[in-house]
PDB file of C-alpha atoms in Angstrom:
ATOM      1  CA  UNK A  39       0.000   0.000   0.000  1.00 60.00           C
ATOM      2  CA  UNK A  40       1.326   3.402  -0.915  1.00 86.00           C
ATOM      3  CA  UNK A  41       2.452   5.730   1.897  1.00 93.00           C
ATOM      4  CA  UNK A  42      -0.308   8.324   1.348  1.00 95.00           C
ATOM      5  CA  UNK A  43      -3.052   5.695   1.371  1.00 95.00           C
ATOM      6  CA  UNK A  44      -1.576   4.149   4.509  1.00 95.00           C
ATOM      7  CA  UNK A  45      -1.398   7.542   6.276  1.00 95.00           C
ATOM      8  CA  UNK A  46      -4.990   8.479   5.416  1.00 97.00           C
ATOM      9  CA  UNK A  47      -6.190   5.000   6.454  1.00 97.00           C
ATOM     10  CA  UNK A  48      -4.829   5.396   9.983  1.00 95.00           C
ATOM     11  CA  UNK A  49      -7.155   7.335  12.284  1.00 96.00           C
ATOM     12  CA  UNK A  50      -9.356  10.283  11.413  1.00 97.00           C
ATOM     13  CA  UNK A  51      -7.990  13.350   9.651  1.00 98.00           C
ATOM     14  CA  UNK A  52      -9.199  16.953   9.256  1.00 98.00           C
ATOM     15  CA  UNK A  53     -11.093  17.403   5.988  1.00 98.00           C
ATOM     16  CA  UNK A  54     -12.760  20.255   4.168  1.00 97.00           C
ATOM     17  CA  UNK A  55     -15.217  20.632   1.308  1.00 96.00           C
ATOM     18  CA  UNK A  56     -14.587  23.726  -0.812  1.00 89.00           C
ATOM     19  CA  UNK A  57     -15.366  22.819  -4.382  1.00 89.00           C
ATOM     20  CA  UNK A  58     -16.934  24.436  -6.302  1.00 88.00           C
ATOM     21  CA  UNK A  59     -17.081  26.759  -3.280  1.00 92.00           C
ATOM     22  CA  UNK A  60     -17.143  26.398   0.489  1.00 94.00           C
ATOM     23  CA  UNK A  61     -20.919  26.376   1.007  1.00 96.00           C
ATOM     24  CA  UNK A  62     -23.606  23.895   2.003  1.00 97.00           C
ATOM     25  CA  UNK A  63     -25.570  24.745  -1.144  1.00 96.00           C
ATOM     26  CA  UNK A  64     -22.628  23.887  -3.383  1.00 96.00           C
ATOM     27  CA  UNK A  65     -22.091  20.635  -1.485  1.00 97.00           C
ATOM     28  CA  UNK A  66     -25.759  19.718  -1.946  1.00 97.00           C
ATOM     29  CA  UNK A  67     -25.445  20.303  -5.700  1.00 96.00           C
ATOM     30  CA  UNK A  68     -22.420  17.986  -5.831  1.00 97.00           C
ATOM     31  CA  UNK A  69     -24.223  15.350  -3.744  1.00 97.00           C
ATOM     32  CA  UNK A  70     -27.146  15.471  -6.172  1.00 97.00           C
ATOM     33  CA  UNK A  71     -24.655  14.801  -8.989  1.00 96.00           C
ATOM     34  CA  UNK A  72     -23.234  11.863  -7.008  1.00 96.00           C
ATOM     35  CA  UNK A  73     -19.700  13.182  -6.830  1.00 96.00           C
ATOM     36  CA  UNK A  74     -17.977  15.315  -4.153  1.00 97.00           C
ATOM     37  CA  UNK A  75     -14.451  16.579  -3.509  1.00 97.00           C
ATOM     38  CA  UNK A  76     -12.914  15.971  -0.081  1.00 97.00           C
ATOM     39  CA  UNK A  77      -9.709  17.825   0.848  1.00 97.00           C
ATOM     40  CA  UNK A  78      -7.499  16.155   3.460  1.00 98.00           C
ATOM     41  CA  UNK A  79      -6.038  19.279   5.044  1.00 97.00           C
ATOM     42  CA  UNK A  80      -2.894  17.760   6.584  1.00 96.00           C
ATOM     43  CA  UNK A  81      -1.579  16.422   3.281  1.00 95.00           C
ATOM     44  CA  UNK A  82      -3.278  18.835   0.856  1.00 96.00           C
ATOM     45  CA  UNK A  83      -4.758  15.820  -0.922  1.00 95.00           C
ATOM     46  CA  UNK A  84      -8.077  16.531  -2.639  1.00 96.00           C
ATOM     47  CA  UNK A  85     -10.041  13.484  -3.735  1.00 97.00           C
ATOM     48  CA  UNK A  86     -13.006  13.345  -6.082  1.00 96.00           C
ATOM     49  CA  UNK A  87     -15.302  10.738  -4.554  1.00 96.00           C
ATOM     50  CA  UNK A  88     -18.065   8.864  -6.393  1.00 96.00           C
ATOM     51  CA  UNK A  89     -20.747   8.630  -3.715  1.00 97.00           C
ATOM     52  CA  UNK A  90     -22.508   5.421  -2.730  1.00 95.00           C
ATOM     53  CA  UNK A  91     -25.896   6.910  -1.875  1.00 93.00           C
ATOM     54  CA  UNK A  92     -27.144   4.098   0.350  1.00 95.00           C
ATOM     55  CA  UNK A  93     -24.064   4.503   2.575  1.00 95.00           C
ATOM     56  CA  UNK A  94     -24.405   8.285   2.960  1.00 97.00           C
ATOM     57  CA  UNK A  95     -26.533   9.890   5.673  1.00 98.00           C
ATOM     58  CA  UNK A  96     -28.064  13.324   5.237  1.00 98.00           C
ATOM     59  CA  UNK A  97     -30.813  12.962   7.858  1.00 98.00           C
ATOM     60  CA  UNK A  98     -29.031  15.464  10.147  1.00 97.00           C
ATOM     61  CA  UNK A  99     -28.171  17.893   7.320  1.00 98.00           C
ATOM     62  CA  UNK A 100     -30.024  21.167   6.727  1.00 98.00           C
ATOM     63  CA  UNK A 101     -28.364  22.332   3.525  1.00 97.00           C
ATOM     64  CA  UNK A 102     -30.596  25.378   3.009  1.00 97.00           C
ATOM     65  CA  UNK A 103     -29.640  26.800   6.441  1.00 97.00           C
ATOM     66  CA  UNK A 104     -26.033  25.493   6.496  1.00 97.00           C
ATOM     67  CA  UNK A 105     -26.612  23.554   9.710  1.00 98.00           C
ATOM     68  CA  UNK A 106     -26.096  19.998  10.850  1.00 98.00           C
ATOM     69  CA  UNK A 107     -23.833  17.265   9.570  1.00 98.00           C
ATOM     70  CA  UNK A 108     -23.520  15.290   6.370  1.00 98.00           C
ATOM     71  CA  UNK A 109     -22.008  11.795   6.295  1.00 98.00           C
ATOM     72  CA  UNK A 110     -20.561  10.834   2.914  1.00 98.00           C
ATOM     73  CA  UNK A 111     -19.026   7.594   1.677  1.00 97.00           C
ATOM     74  CA  UNK A 112     -17.737   6.714  -1.733  1.00 97.00           C
ATOM     75  CA  UNK A 113     -14.966   5.164  -3.735  1.00 96.00           C
ATOM     76  CA  UNK A 114     -11.849   6.200  -5.542  1.00 96.00           C
ATOM     77  CA  UNK A 115      -8.595   4.706  -6.757  1.00 95.00           C
ATOM     78  CA  UNK A 116      -5.673   6.533  -5.122  1.00 95.00           C
ATOM     79  CA  UNK A 117      -2.114   5.705  -6.168  1.00 91.00           C
ATOM     80  CA  UNK A 118      -3.409   2.455  -7.742  1.00 93.00           C
ATOM     81  CA  UNK A 119      -5.105   1.455  -4.456  1.00 95.00           C
ATOM     82  CA  UNK A 120      -8.866   0.947  -4.357  1.00 96.00           C
ATOM     83  CA  UNK A 121     -10.265   2.737  -1.314  1.00 97.00           C
ATOM     84  CA  UNK A 122     -13.459   3.968   0.294  1.00 98.00           C
ATOM     85  CA  UNK A 123     -13.466   7.529   1.606  1.00 98.00           C
ATOM     86  CA  UNK A 124     -15.603   8.213   4.677  1.00 98.00           C
ATOM     87  CA  UNK A 125     -16.168  11.782   5.872  1.00 98.00           C
ATOM     88  CA  UNK A 126     -18.419  13.644   8.287  1.00 98.00           C
ATOM     89  CA  UNK A 127     -18.874  17.303   7.353  1.00 98.00           C
ATOM     90  CA  UNK A 128     -20.216  20.099   9.588  1.00 98.00           C
ATOM     91  CA  UNK A 129     -22.340  22.243   7.274  1.00 98.00           C
ATOM     92  CA  UNK A 130     -21.661  25.415   9.286  1.00 97.00           C
ATOM     93  CA  UNK A 131     -17.897  25.295   8.696  1.00 97.00           C
ATOM     94  CA  UNK A 132     -17.753  22.842   5.751  1.00 98.00           C
ATOM     95  CA  UNK A 133     -15.047  21.019   7.674  1.00 98.00           C
ATOM     96  CA  UNK A 134     -14.936  17.751   9.552  1.00 98.00           C
ATOM     97  CA  UNK A 135     -13.115  14.446   9.807  1.00 98.00           C
ATOM     98  CA  UNK A 136     -12.445  11.726   7.293  1.00 98.00           C
ATOM     99  CA  UNK A 137     -10.396   8.657   6.531  1.00 98.00           C
ATOM    100  CA  UNK A 138      -9.800   6.017   3.891  1.00 98.00           C
ATOM    101  CA  UNK A 139     -10.473   2.281   4.018  1.00 97.00           C
ATOM    102  CA  UNK A 140      -8.487   0.041   1.640  1.00 97.00           C
ATOM    103  CA  UNK A 141     -10.774  -2.328  -0.288  1.00 97.00           C
ATOM    104  CA  UNK A 142     -10.443  -5.650  -2.055  1.00 95.00           C
ATOM    105  CA  UNK A 143     -11.354  -5.767  -5.751  1.00 94.00           C
ATOM    106  CA  UNK A 144     -14.751  -7.307  -4.910  1.00 94.00           C
ATOM    107  CA  UNK A 145     -15.523  -4.697  -2.229  1.00 95.00           C
ATOM    108  CA  UNK A 146     -14.535  -1.897  -4.600  1.00 95.00           C
ATOM    109  CA  UNK A 147     -16.664  -3.295  -7.426  1.00 94.00           C
ATOM    110  CA  UNK A 148     -19.651  -3.444  -5.055  1.00 92.00           C
ATOM    111  CA  UNK A 149     -19.056   0.104  -3.818  1.00 94.00           C
ATOM    112  CA  UNK A 150     -18.740   1.426  -7.354  1.00 93.00           C
ATOM    113  CA  UNK A 151     -21.717  -0.615  -8.617  1.00 87.00           C
ATOM    114  CA  UNK A 152     -19.580  -2.534 -11.117  1.00 82.00           C
ATOM    115  CA  UNK A 153     -21.257  -5.686 -12.316  1.00 70.00           C
ATOM    116  CA  UNK A 154     -19.255  -8.772 -13.204  1.00 61.00           C
ATOM    117  CA  UNK A 155     -20.246 -10.566 -16.391  1.00 52.00           C
TER     118      UNK A 155
END
């Protein structure tokens, strides 16, 4: 496993959402598209995550008033390693905590909704 993946897979790390801008409304638009960017602040690593909607939780999120928390989960390949990104974002600050989980090929295919023939 590559060093960056190993570092971000150990414990929780400060994250931020600021693309296309640092607002709850912009995050909601990205969620609706199924794809969000998570910036790991310690390393400066920004990851574009394909969301797995049934693993996300927005029940505590009030996007129109920028209050509450959003829980996002999705997949990405980072440095040739298949991983799941998990992040909890405070909608007031657009910051929170996140981490990566290395996945097997089968787990990644399930997360990314890839069907085997």
